């Protein structure tokens, strides 16, 4: 089951968060810079929640997990967006959201537009599942560190 509407709304909210951070960076918009930061954080949080719903519907299917290229890219984008949301707490790192949030939004849209059929059966053992989870977390951290 595809959630193209939810994914589109998540993309719009990710872009709104990035625009709020951009306006804060170039000192346009509301007088108090805290307003843009709060709006960016709120929009990013709601976008991450919508991304979670769409991603769950894309990856977890009745016979296993669909870990195709764009689905995995969307999962990495989701993790990167969570890291980007955490960086909003530190003023020196909040501008990472300018890049991270739009990338996360476009990753969920690519997963919706280009469905795949790479099936991983759920009956796998826990070391393999742990390896996959830790690898995706490490890849997400490397992506943020590269910026």
GROMACS .gro file of C-alpha atoms in nm, residues 18 23 25 29 37 46 50 98 119 136 143:
model
   11
   18UNK     CA    1   1.462   2.422   0.532
   23UNK     CA    2   1.538   3.278   0.634
   25UNK     CA    3   2.040   3.236   0.815
   29UNK     CA    4   1.138   3.719   0.823
   37UNK     CA    5   1.398   2.797   1.469
   46UNK     CA    6   0.588   1.648   1.189
   50UNK     CA    7   0.484   1.142   0.840
   98UNK     CA    8   1.925   2.329   0.501
  119UNK     CA    9   1.234  -0.907  -0.035
  136UNK     CA   10   2.230   0.191   0.821
  143UNK     CA   11   2.652   1.109   0.545
   0.00000   0.00000   0.00000
